[in-house]
mmCIF file of C-alpha atoms in Angstrom:
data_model
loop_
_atom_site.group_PDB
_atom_site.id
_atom_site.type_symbol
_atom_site.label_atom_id
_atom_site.label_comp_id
_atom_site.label_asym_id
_atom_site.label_seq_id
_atom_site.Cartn_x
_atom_site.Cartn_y
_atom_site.Cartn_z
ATOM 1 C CA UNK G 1 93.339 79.017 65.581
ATOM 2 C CA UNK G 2 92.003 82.622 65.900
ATOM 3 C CA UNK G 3 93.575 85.824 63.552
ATOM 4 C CA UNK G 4 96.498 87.802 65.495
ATOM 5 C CA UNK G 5 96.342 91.633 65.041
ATOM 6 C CA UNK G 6 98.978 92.416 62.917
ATOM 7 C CA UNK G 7 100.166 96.016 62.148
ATOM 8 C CA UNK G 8 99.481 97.571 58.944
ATOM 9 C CA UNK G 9 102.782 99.711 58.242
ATOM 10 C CA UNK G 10 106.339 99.315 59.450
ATOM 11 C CA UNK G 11 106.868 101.786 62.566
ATOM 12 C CA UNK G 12 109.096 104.371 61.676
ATOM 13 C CA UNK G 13 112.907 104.589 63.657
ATOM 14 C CA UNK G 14 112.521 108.260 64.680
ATOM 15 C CA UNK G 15 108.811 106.660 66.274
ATOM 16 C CA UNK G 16 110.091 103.382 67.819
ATOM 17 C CA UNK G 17 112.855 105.673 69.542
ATOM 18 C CA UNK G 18 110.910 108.704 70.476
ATOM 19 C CA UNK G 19 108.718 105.533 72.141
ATOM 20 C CA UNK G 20 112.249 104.677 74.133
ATOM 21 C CA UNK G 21 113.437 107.706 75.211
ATOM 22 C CA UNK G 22 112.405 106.946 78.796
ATOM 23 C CA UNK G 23 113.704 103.883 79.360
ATOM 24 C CA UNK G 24 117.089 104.835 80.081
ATOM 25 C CA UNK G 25 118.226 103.858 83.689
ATOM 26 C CA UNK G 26 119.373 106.585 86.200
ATOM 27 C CA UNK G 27 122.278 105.799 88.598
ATOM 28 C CA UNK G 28 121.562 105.762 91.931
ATOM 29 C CA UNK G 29 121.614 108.907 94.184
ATOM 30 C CA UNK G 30 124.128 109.096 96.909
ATOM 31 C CA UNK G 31 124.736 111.421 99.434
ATOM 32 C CA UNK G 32 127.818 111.922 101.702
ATOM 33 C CA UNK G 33 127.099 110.590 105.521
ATOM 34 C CA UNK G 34 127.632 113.766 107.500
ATOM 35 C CA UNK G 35 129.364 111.756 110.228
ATOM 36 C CA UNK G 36 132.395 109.356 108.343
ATOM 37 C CA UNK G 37 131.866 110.635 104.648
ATOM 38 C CA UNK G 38 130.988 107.557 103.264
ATOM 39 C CA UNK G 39 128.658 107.560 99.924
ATOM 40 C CA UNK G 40 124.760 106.161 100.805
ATOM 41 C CA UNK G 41 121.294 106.928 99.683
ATOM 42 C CA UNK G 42 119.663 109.549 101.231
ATOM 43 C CA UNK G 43 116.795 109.010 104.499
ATOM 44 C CA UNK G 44 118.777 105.850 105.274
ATOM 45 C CA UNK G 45 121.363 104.836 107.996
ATOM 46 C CA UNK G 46 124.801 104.610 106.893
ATOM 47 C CA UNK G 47 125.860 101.042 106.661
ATOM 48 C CA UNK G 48 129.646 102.599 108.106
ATOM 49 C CA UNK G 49 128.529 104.066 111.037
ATOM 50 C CA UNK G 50 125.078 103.470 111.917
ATOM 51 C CA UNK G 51 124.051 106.897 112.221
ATOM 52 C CA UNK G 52 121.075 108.603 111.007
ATOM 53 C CA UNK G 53 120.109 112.186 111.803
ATOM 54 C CA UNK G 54 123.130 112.753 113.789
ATOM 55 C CA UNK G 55 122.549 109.942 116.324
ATOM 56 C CA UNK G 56 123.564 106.551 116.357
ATOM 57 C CA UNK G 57 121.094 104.174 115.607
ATOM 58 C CA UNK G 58 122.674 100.553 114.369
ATOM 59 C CA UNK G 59 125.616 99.343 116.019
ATOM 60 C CA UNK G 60 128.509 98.564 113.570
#
């Protein structure tokens, strides 16, 4: 069996967590439909009412 690389000093907290700092999850963005009010991601039809850009476009 071959040699694994193993590191030569511990890695420091203040390192190891600088290393994390962007891996913290964002919530999701949401946007009030302009037509019932519900909460949905923006560019997308609201699941509601089936509009999008102030016309209907699904049928709900």
């Amino acid at each position: 069996m071959g040699k694994h690389p193993v590191p030569k000093k511990k890695t420091s907290k203040a390192r190891r967590d600088a290393r994390r700092s962007h891996h913290a999850l964002t919530p999701p963005t949401l946007v009030p439909c302009p037509e019932c009010k519900a909460l949905r991601p923006p560019h997308t039809v609201c699941p509601e009412c089936g509009y999008y850009d102030g016309r209907k476009v699904l049928e709900v």
